[in-house]
Amino acid sequence: QKEVEQDPGPLSVPEGAIVSLNCTYSNSAFQYFMWYRQYSRKGPELLMYTYSSGNKEDGRFTAQVDKSSKYISLFIRDSQPSDSATYLCAMSAGAGNQFYFGTGTSLTVIP
Amino acid sequence: DVKVTQSSRYLVKRTGEKVFLECVQDMDHENMFWYRQDPGLGLRLIYFSYDVKMKEKGDIPEGYSVSREKKERFSLILESASTNQTSMYLCASSGTHNEQFFGPGTRLTVL
């Protein structure tokens, strides 16, 4: 079983839609959870960072962590064509530990 | 603004050549990482370092070595490049809050 599972998509939505991206994981030791956005041929850009459970909001982006279900989500409100990218989830047990990544979900927002 | 830089965006080398990929971070981070990213396989960890002169093997270290002589610099070395090492190489660093930041990537082609 992989440490982190992520639906690769592709996901295609109309502009203005709410997008929900999800990852599940198996290791209950994970405490740090991240979402990255990666444009084609570029390095991943850190979008959201959450420690332990709960919600975090930053503009149109909301990250949720449910440690009891081992499930994390990223919501994008009022999606824009510029949000078209691959979104990667990542998680870690803490400093000095490896990071584990999902394989990424490809998102296209259609104008 | 946090910054991880990589020495080259694009690199073309021949089979058997020794290849050096350099990475520099300006965030005073303890931990640095080298990944490769291939379609369908996601990000795979090659090596990481949690301190100067320290290194740990990741999931796919074969055919690679690393050097960390200074805190801000982490080098990846391909001792004898092969065609199956054609890939996107990503360097990253993380600090005490365990947020991981990536560089722009080096797209290496081995002919």
PDB file of C-alpha atoms in Angstrom:
ATOM      1  CA  GLN A   1       0.000   0.000   0.000  1.00  0.00           C
ATOM      2  CA  LYS A   2       1.322   3.429  -0.908  1.00  0.00           C
ATOM      3  CA  GLU A   3       1.913   5.894   1.904  1.00  0.00           C
ATOM      4  CA  VAL A   4      -0.153   8.541   0.103  1.00  0.00           C
ATOM      5  CA  GLU A   5      -2.927   8.060  -2.444  1.00  0.00           C
ATOM      6  CA  GLN A   6      -4.163  10.803  -4.746  1.00  0.00           C
ATOM      7  CA  ASP A   7      -6.569  10.598  -7.653  1.00  0.00           C
ATOM      8  CA  PRO A   8      -4.571  11.677 -10.738  1.00  0.00           C
ATOM      9  CA  GLY A   9      -7.616  13.048 -12.566  1.00  0.00           C
ATOM     10  CA  PRO A  10      -7.595  14.768 -14.950  1.00  0.00           C
ATOM     11  CA  LEU A  11     -10.184  17.135 -13.546  1.00  0.00           C
ATOM     12  CA  SER A  12     -11.845  19.705 -15.790  1.00  0.00           C
ATOM     13  CA  VAL A  13     -14.170  22.407 -14.393  1.00  0.00           C
ATOM     14  CA  PRO A  14     -15.758  25.637 -15.677  1.00  0.00           C
ATOM     15  CA  GLU A  15     -14.423  28.966 -14.456  1.00  0.00           C
ATOM     16  CA  GLY A  16     -15.988  29.977 -11.147  1.00  0.00           C
ATOM     17  CA  ALA A  17     -16.580  26.408  -9.946  1.00  0.00           C
ATOM     18  CA  ILE A  18     -15.549  25.099  -6.542  1.00  0.00           C
ATOM     19  CA  VAL A  19     -12.816  22.506  -6.850  1.00  0.00           C
ATOM     20  CA  SER A  20     -12.198  19.746  -4.309  1.00  0.00           C
ATOM     21  CA  LEU A  21      -8.900  17.847  -4.331  1.00  0.00           C
ATOM     22  CA  ASN A  22      -8.219  14.993  -1.940  1.00  0.00           C
ATOM     23  CA  CYS A  23      -5.555  12.667  -0.605  1.00  0.00           C
ATOM     24  CA  THR A  24      -5.652   9.719   1.742  1.00  0.00           C
ATOM     25  CA  TYR A  25      -2.739   8.342   3.720  1.00  0.00           C
ATOM     26  CA  SER A  26      -1.893   5.326   5.823  1.00  0.00           C
ATOM     27  CA  ASN A  27       0.737   6.508   8.325  1.00  0.00           C
ATOM     28  CA  SER A  28      -0.838   7.879  11.508  1.00  0.00           C
ATOM     29  CA  ALA A  29       2.515   9.502  12.433  1.00  0.00           C
ATOM     30  CA  PHE A  30       2.088  12.214   9.787  1.00  0.00           C
ATOM     31  CA  GLN A  31       1.680  15.628  11.439  1.00  0.00           C
ATOM     32  CA  TYR A  32       2.569  18.113   8.700  1.00  0.00           C
ATOM     33  CA  PHE A  33       0.457  18.429   5.587  1.00  0.00           C
ATOM     34  CA  MET A  34       1.126  20.480   2.489  1.00  0.00           C
ATOM     35  CA  TRP A  35      -0.426  21.267  -0.866  1.00  0.00           C
ATOM     36  CA  TYR A  36       1.678  22.298  -3.833  1.00  0.00           C
ATOM     37  CA  ARG A  37       0.751  23.742  -7.212  1.00  0.00           C
ATOM     38  CA  GLN A  38       2.957  22.812 -10.137  1.00  0.00           C
ATOM     39  CA  TYR A  39       2.755  24.427 -13.545  1.00  0.00           C
ATOM     40  CA  SER A  40       4.086  22.538 -16.537  1.00  0.00           C
ATOM     41  CA  ARG A  41       7.906  22.312 -16.554  1.00  0.00           C
ATOM     42  CA  LYS A  42       8.229  24.276 -13.312  1.00  0.00           C
ATOM     43  CA  GLY A  43       9.060  23.337  -9.732  1.00  0.00           C
ATOM     44  CA  PRO A  44       6.226  22.763  -7.206  1.00  0.00           C
ATOM     45  CA  GLU A  45       5.120  25.908  -5.371  1.00  0.00           C
ATOM     46  CA  LEU A  46       3.977  25.619  -1.758  1.00  0.00           C
ATOM     47  CA  LEU A  47       0.309  26.683  -1.551  1.00  0.00           C
ATOM     48  CA  MET A  48      -0.900  25.587   1.859  1.00  0.00           C
ATOM     49  CA  TYR A  49       0.762  24.229   4.986  1.00  0.00           C
ATOM     50  CA  THR A  50      -1.104  22.733   7.953  1.00  0.00           C
ATOM     51  CA  TYR A  51       0.116  21.252  11.193  1.00  0.00           C
ATOM     52  CA  SER A  52      -2.049  18.480  12.687  1.00  0.00           C
ATOM     53  CA  SER A  53      -5.846  18.554  12.224  1.00  0.00           C
ATOM     54  CA  GLY A  54      -8.215  21.351  11.295  1.00  0.00           C
ATOM     55  CA  ASN A  55      -8.835  23.906   8.590  1.00  0.00           C
ATOM     56  CA  LYS A  56      -6.708  26.663   7.162  1.00  0.00           C
ATOM     57  CA  GLU A  57      -7.902  29.333   4.785  1.00  0.00           C
ATOM     58  CA  ASP A  58      -5.857  31.589   2.507  1.00  0.00           C
ATOM     59  CA  GLY A  59      -7.827  33.662   0.023  1.00  0.00           C
ATOM     60  CA  ARG A  60      -9.672  31.320  -2.336  1.00  0.00           C
ATOM     61  CA  PHE A  61      -7.898  28.246  -0.935  1.00  0.00           C
ATOM     62  CA  THR A  62      -8.938  26.144   2.070  1.00  0.00           C
ATOM     63  CA  ALA A  63      -6.999  23.152   3.367  1.00  0.00           C
ATOM     64  CA  GLN A  64      -8.654  20.585   5.612  1.00  0.00           C
ATOM     65  CA  VAL A  65      -7.046  17.787   7.576  1.00  0.00           C
ATOM     66  CA  ASP A  66      -9.031  14.947   9.149  1.00  0.00           C
ATOM     67  CA  LYS A  67      -6.503  12.807  11.002  1.00  0.00           C
ATOM     68  CA  SER A  68      -9.140  10.393  12.305  1.00  0.00           C
ATOM     69  CA  SER A  69     -10.006   9.446   8.712  1.00  0.00           C
ATOM     70  CA  LYS A  70      -6.451   9.967   7.389  1.00  0.00           C
ATOM     71  CA  TYR A  71      -7.854  12.288   4.743  1.00  0.00           C
ATOM     72  CA  ILE A  72      -6.819  15.741   3.564  1.00  0.00           C
ATOM     73  CA  SER A  73      -8.542  18.113   1.157  1.00  0.00           C
ATOM     74  CA  LEU A  74      -7.854  21.298  -0.750  1.00  0.00           C
ATOM     75  CA  PHE A  75     -10.794  23.449  -1.826  1.00  0.00           C
ATOM     76  CA  ILE A  76     -10.458  26.161  -4.450  1.00  0.00           C
ATOM     77  CA  ARG A  77     -13.324  28.671  -4.584  1.00  0.00           C
ATOM     78  CA  ASP A  78     -14.151  30.771  -7.642  1.00  0.00           C
ATOM     79  CA  SER A  79     -11.668  28.822  -9.740  1.00  0.00           C
ATOM     80  CA  GLN A  80      -9.761  30.726 -12.423  1.00  0.00           C
ATOM     81  CA  PRO A  81      -8.028  29.592 -15.628  1.00  0.00           C
ATOM     82  CA  SER A  82      -4.741  30.497 -13.913  1.00  0.00           C
ATOM     83  CA  ASP A  83      -5.471  27.707 -11.384  1.00  0.00           C
ATOM     84  CA  SER A  84      -4.933  25.161 -14.183  1.00  0.00           C
ATOM     85  CA  ALA A  85      -1.995  23.110 -12.953  1.00  0.00           C
ATOM     86  CA  THR A  86      -1.107  19.863 -11.233  1.00  0.00           C
ATOM     87  CA  TYR A  87      -1.767  19.831  -7.482  1.00  0.00           C
ATOM     88  CA  LEU A  88       0.373  17.666  -5.229  1.00  0.00           C
ATOM     89  CA  CYS A  89      -0.328  16.750  -1.647  1.00  0.00           C
ATOM     90  CA  ALA A  90       2.573  16.036   0.704  1.00  0.00           C
ATOM     91  CA  MET A  91       2.990  15.010   4.307  1.00  0.00           C
ATOM     92  CA  SER A  92       5.658  14.335   6.885  1.00  0.00           C
ATOM     93  CA  ALA A  93       6.003  12.998  10.415  1.00  0.00           C
ATOM     94  CA  GLY A  94       8.283  15.863  11.419  1.00  0.00           C
ATOM     95  CA  ALA A  95      11.710  17.451  11.200  1.00  0.00           C
ATOM     96  CA  GLY A  96      14.410  15.102   9.962  1.00  0.00           C
ATOM     97  CA  ASN A  97      11.825  12.819   8.371  1.00  0.00           C
ATOM     98  CA  GLN A  98      11.088  12.237   4.732  1.00  0.00           C
ATOM     99  CA  PHE A  99       8.221  13.900   2.933  1.00  0.00           C
ATOM    100  CA  TYR A 100       5.720  11.670   1.146  1.00  0.00           C
ATOM    101  CA  PHE A 101       3.936  12.921  -1.939  1.00  0.00           C
ATOM    102  CA  GLY A 102       0.817  12.049  -3.850  1.00  0.00           C
ATOM    103  CA  THR A 103       1.246  11.563  -7.581  1.00  0.00           C
ATOM    104  CA  GLY A 104      -0.652  14.771  -8.312  1.00  0.00           C
ATOM    105  CA  THR A 105      -4.065  15.743  -9.717  1.00  0.00           C
ATOM    106  CA  SER A 106      -4.151  17.560 -13.041  1.00  0.00           C
ATOM    107  CA  LEU A 107      -6.705  20.391 -13.016  1.00  0.00           C
ATOM    108  CA  THR A 108      -7.964  22.413 -15.984  1.00  0.00           C
ATOM    109  CA  VAL A 109     -10.248  25.407 -15.445  1.00  0.00           C
ATOM    110  CA  ILE A 110     -12.119  26.244 -18.635  1.00  0.00           C
ATOM    111  CA  PRO A 111     -12.894  29.942 -19.286  1.00  0.00           C
TER     112      PRO A 111
ATOM    113  CA  ASP B   1      11.053  35.866  -0.206  1.00  0.00           C
ATOM    114  CA  VAL B   2      12.286  32.304   0.276  1.00  0.00           C
ATOM    115  CA  LYS B   3      14.520  31.003  -2.435  1.00  0.00           C
ATOM    116  CA  VAL B   4      15.906  27.705  -3.673  1.00  0.00           C
ATOM    117  CA  THR B   5      17.947  28.015  -6.831  1.00  0.00           C
ATOM    118  CA  GLN B   6      19.312  25.336  -9.140  1.00  0.00           C
ATOM    119  CA  SER B   7      22.328  25.819 -11.379  1.00  0.00           C
ATOM    120  CA  SER B   8      20.673  24.938 -14.694  1.00  0.00           C
ATOM    121  CA  ARG B   9      17.122  24.829 -16.024  1.00  0.00           C
ATOM    122  CA  TYR B  10      17.996  22.581 -18.961  1.00  0.00           C
ATOM    123  CA  LEU B  11      20.965  20.269 -19.412  1.00  0.00           C
ATOM    124  CA  VAL B  12      21.934  17.855 -22.189  1.00  0.00           C
ATOM    125  CA  LYS B  13      24.683  15.307 -21.519  1.00  0.00           C
ATOM    126  CA  ARG B  14      26.054  12.194 -23.166  1.00  0.00           C
ATOM    127  CA  THR B  15      26.003   8.665 -21.782  1.00  0.00           C
ATOM    128  CA  GLY B  16      28.944   8.059 -19.471  1.00  0.00           C
ATOM    129  CA  GLU B  17      29.540  11.722 -18.609  1.00  0.00           C
ATOM    130  CA  LYS B  18      29.824  12.847 -14.995  1.00  0.00           C
ATOM    131  CA  VAL B  19      27.073  15.338 -14.226  1.00  0.00           C
ATOM    132  CA  PHE B  20      26.879  17.869 -11.396  1.00  0.00           C
ATOM    133  CA  LEU B  21      23.612  19.481 -10.356  1.00  0.00           C
ATOM    134  CA  GLU B  22      23.934  22.310  -7.866  1.00  0.00           C
ATOM    135  CA  CYS B  23      21.331  23.617  -5.458  1.00  0.00           C
ATOM    136  CA  VAL B  24      21.532  26.641  -3.164  1.00  0.00           C
ATOM    137  CA  GLN B  25      19.022  27.830  -0.557  1.00  0.00           C
ATOM    138  CA  ASP B  26      19.042  31.177   1.251  1.00  0.00           C
ATOM    139  CA  MET B  27      16.707  30.271   4.138  1.00  0.00           C
ATOM    140  CA  ASP B  28      19.309  28.828   6.542  1.00  0.00           C
ATOM    141  CA  HIS B  29      17.447  25.506   6.376  1.00  0.00           C
ATOM    142  CA  GLU B  30      18.915  22.401   7.986  1.00  0.00           C
ATOM    143  CA  ASN B  31      17.365  19.870   5.619  1.00  0.00           C
ATOM    144  CA  MET B  32      17.884  19.571   1.881  1.00  0.00           C
ATOM    145  CA  PHE B  33      16.535  17.039  -0.602  1.00  0.00           C
ATOM    146  CA  TRP B  34      17.004  15.816  -4.146  1.00  0.00           C
ATOM    147  CA  TYR B  35      14.084  14.300  -6.051  1.00  0.00           C
ATOM    148  CA  ARG B  36      13.461  13.202  -9.564  1.00  0.00           C
ATOM    149  CA  GLN B  37      10.056  13.529 -11.158  1.00  0.00           C
ATOM    150  CA  ASP B  38       8.864  11.334 -14.015  1.00  0.00           C
ATOM    151  CA  PRO B  39       5.425  11.108 -15.642  1.00  0.00           C
ATOM    152  CA  GLY B  40       3.251   8.518 -13.938  1.00  0.00           C
ATOM    153  CA  LEU B  41       5.806   7.941 -11.163  1.00  0.00           C
ATOM    154  CA  GLY B  42       5.523  11.210  -9.279  1.00  0.00           C
ATOM    155  CA  LEU B  43       8.298  12.559  -7.074  1.00  0.00           C
ATOM    156  CA  ARG B  44      10.889  10.044  -5.923  1.00  0.00           C
ATOM    157  CA  LEU B  45      13.471  10.850  -3.257  1.00  0.00           C
ATOM    158  CA  ILE B  46      17.082  10.260  -4.288  1.00  0.00           C
ATOM    159  CA  TYR B  47      19.025  11.585  -1.272  1.00  0.00           C
ATOM    160  CA  PHE B  48      18.485  13.966   1.583  1.00  0.00           C
ATOM    161  CA  SER B  49      20.699  15.719   4.099  1.00  0.00           C
ATOM    162  CA  TYR B  50      19.728  16.970   7.555  1.00  0.00           C
ATOM    163  CA  ASP B  51      23.021  18.683   8.319  1.00  0.00           C
ATOM    164  CA  VAL B  52      26.307  19.716   6.760  1.00  0.00           C
ATOM    165  CA  LYS B  53      28.363  16.694   5.691  1.00  0.00           C
ATOM    166  CA  MET B  54      25.447  14.366   6.530  1.00  0.00           C
ATOM    167  CA  LYS B  55      23.508  12.432   3.911  1.00  0.00           C
ATOM    168  CA  GLU B  56      20.850   9.772   3.854  1.00  0.00           C
ATOM    169  CA  LYS B  57      19.762   7.554   0.989  1.00  0.00           C
ATOM    170  CA  GLY B  58      16.256   7.976  -0.268  1.00  0.00           C
ATOM    171  CA  ASP B  59      14.206   5.546  -2.296  1.00  0.00           C
ATOM    172  CA  ILE B  60      16.317   5.509  -5.481  1.00  0.00           C
ATOM    173  CA  PRO B  61      19.972   6.352  -4.691  1.00  0.00           C
ATOM    174  CA  GLU B  62      21.561   3.971  -7.204  1.00  0.00           C
ATOM    175  CA  GLY B  63      23.704   5.757  -9.756  1.00  0.00           C
ATOM    176  CA  TYR B  64      23.755   8.994  -7.732  1.00  0.00           C
ATOM    177  CA  SER B  65      25.863  10.545  -5.008  1.00  0.00           C
ATOM    178  CA  VAL B  66      25.592  13.842  -3.115  1.00  0.00           C
ATOM    179  CA  SER B  67      27.776  16.392  -1.409  1.00  0.00           C
ATOM    180  CA  ARG B  68      26.920  18.909   1.316  1.00  0.00           C
ATOM    181  CA  GLU B  69      30.028  20.865   2.263  1.00  0.00           C
ATOM    182  CA  LYS B  70      28.137  24.020   3.259  1.00  0.00           C
ATOM    183  CA  LYS B  71      24.734  24.439   4.851  1.00  0.00           C
ATOM    184  CA  GLU B  72      23.272  26.356   1.935  1.00  0.00           C
ATOM    185  CA  ARG B  73      24.538  24.095  -0.854  1.00  0.00           C
ATOM    186  CA  PHE B  74      23.565  20.540  -1.785  1.00  0.00           C
ATOM    187  CA  SER B  75      24.980  18.935  -4.914  1.00  0.00           C
ATOM    188  CA  LEU B  76      23.734  15.887  -6.801  1.00  0.00           C
ATOM    189  CA  ILE B  77      26.275  13.925  -8.825  1.00  0.00           C
ATOM    190  CA  LEU B  78      25.595  11.420 -11.557  1.00  0.00           C
ATOM    191  CA  GLU B  79      28.830   9.440 -11.649  1.00  0.00           C
ATOM    192  CA  SER B  80      28.259   8.026 -15.134  1.00  0.00           C
ATOM    193  CA  ALA B  81      25.097   9.327 -16.749  1.00  0.00           C
ATOM    194  CA  SER B  82      22.771   6.838 -18.416  1.00  0.00           C
ATOM    195  CA  THR B  83      19.710   7.360 -20.608  1.00  0.00           C
ATOM    196  CA  ASN B  84      17.386   6.146 -17.840  1.00  0.00           C
ATOM    197  CA  GLN B  85      18.501   9.134 -15.777  1.00  0.00           C
ATOM    198  CA  THR B  86      16.792  11.497 -18.193  1.00  0.00           C
ATOM    199  CA  SER B  87      14.330  13.256 -15.911  1.00  0.00           C
ATOM    200  CA  MET B  88      13.279  16.431 -14.122  1.00  0.00           C
ATOM    201  CA  TYR B  89      15.476  16.908 -11.035  1.00  0.00           C
ATOM    202  CA  LEU B  90      14.094  18.934  -8.160  1.00  0.00           C
ATOM    203  CA  CYS B  91      15.957  20.246  -5.157  1.00  0.00           C
ATOM    204  CA  ALA B  92      14.107  21.238  -1.974  1.00  0.00           C
ATOM    205  CA  SER B  93      14.871  22.478   1.517  1.00  0.00           C
ATOM    206  CA  SER B  94      12.979  22.534   4.803  1.00  0.00           C
ATOM    207  CA  GLY B  95      13.520  24.136   8.193  1.00  0.00           C
ATOM    208  CA  THR B  96      12.274  23.852  11.755  1.00  0.00           C
ATOM    209  CA  HIS B  97       8.614  24.311  10.777  1.00  0.00           C
ATOM    210  CA  ASN B  98       8.960  21.446   8.321  1.00  0.00           C
ATOM    211  CA  GLU B  99       7.687  23.396   5.316  1.00  0.00           C
ATOM    212  CA  GLN B 100       9.434  22.188   2.191  1.00  0.00           C
ATOM    213  CA  PHE B 101      10.311  24.622  -0.588  1.00  0.00           C
ATOM    214  CA  PHE B 102      11.348  23.578  -4.070  1.00  0.00           C
ATOM    215  CA  GLY B 103      13.686  24.997  -6.657  1.00  0.00           C
ATOM    216  CA  PRO B 104      12.647  25.554 -10.289  1.00  0.00           C
ATOM    217  CA  GLY B 105      13.970  22.160 -11.422  1.00  0.00           C
ATOM    218  CA  THR B 106      16.600  20.975 -13.889  1.00  0.00           C
ATOM    219  CA  ARG B 107      15.399  19.081 -16.917  1.00  0.00           C
ATOM    220  CA  LEU B 108      18.239  16.690 -17.735  1.00  0.00           C
ATOM    221  CA  THR B 109      18.433  14.820 -21.010  1.00  0.00           C
ATOM    222  CA  VAL B 110      21.037  12.065 -21.405  1.00  0.00           C
ATOM    223  CA  LEU B 111      21.724  11.063 -25.004  1.00  0.00           C
TER     224      LEU B 111
END
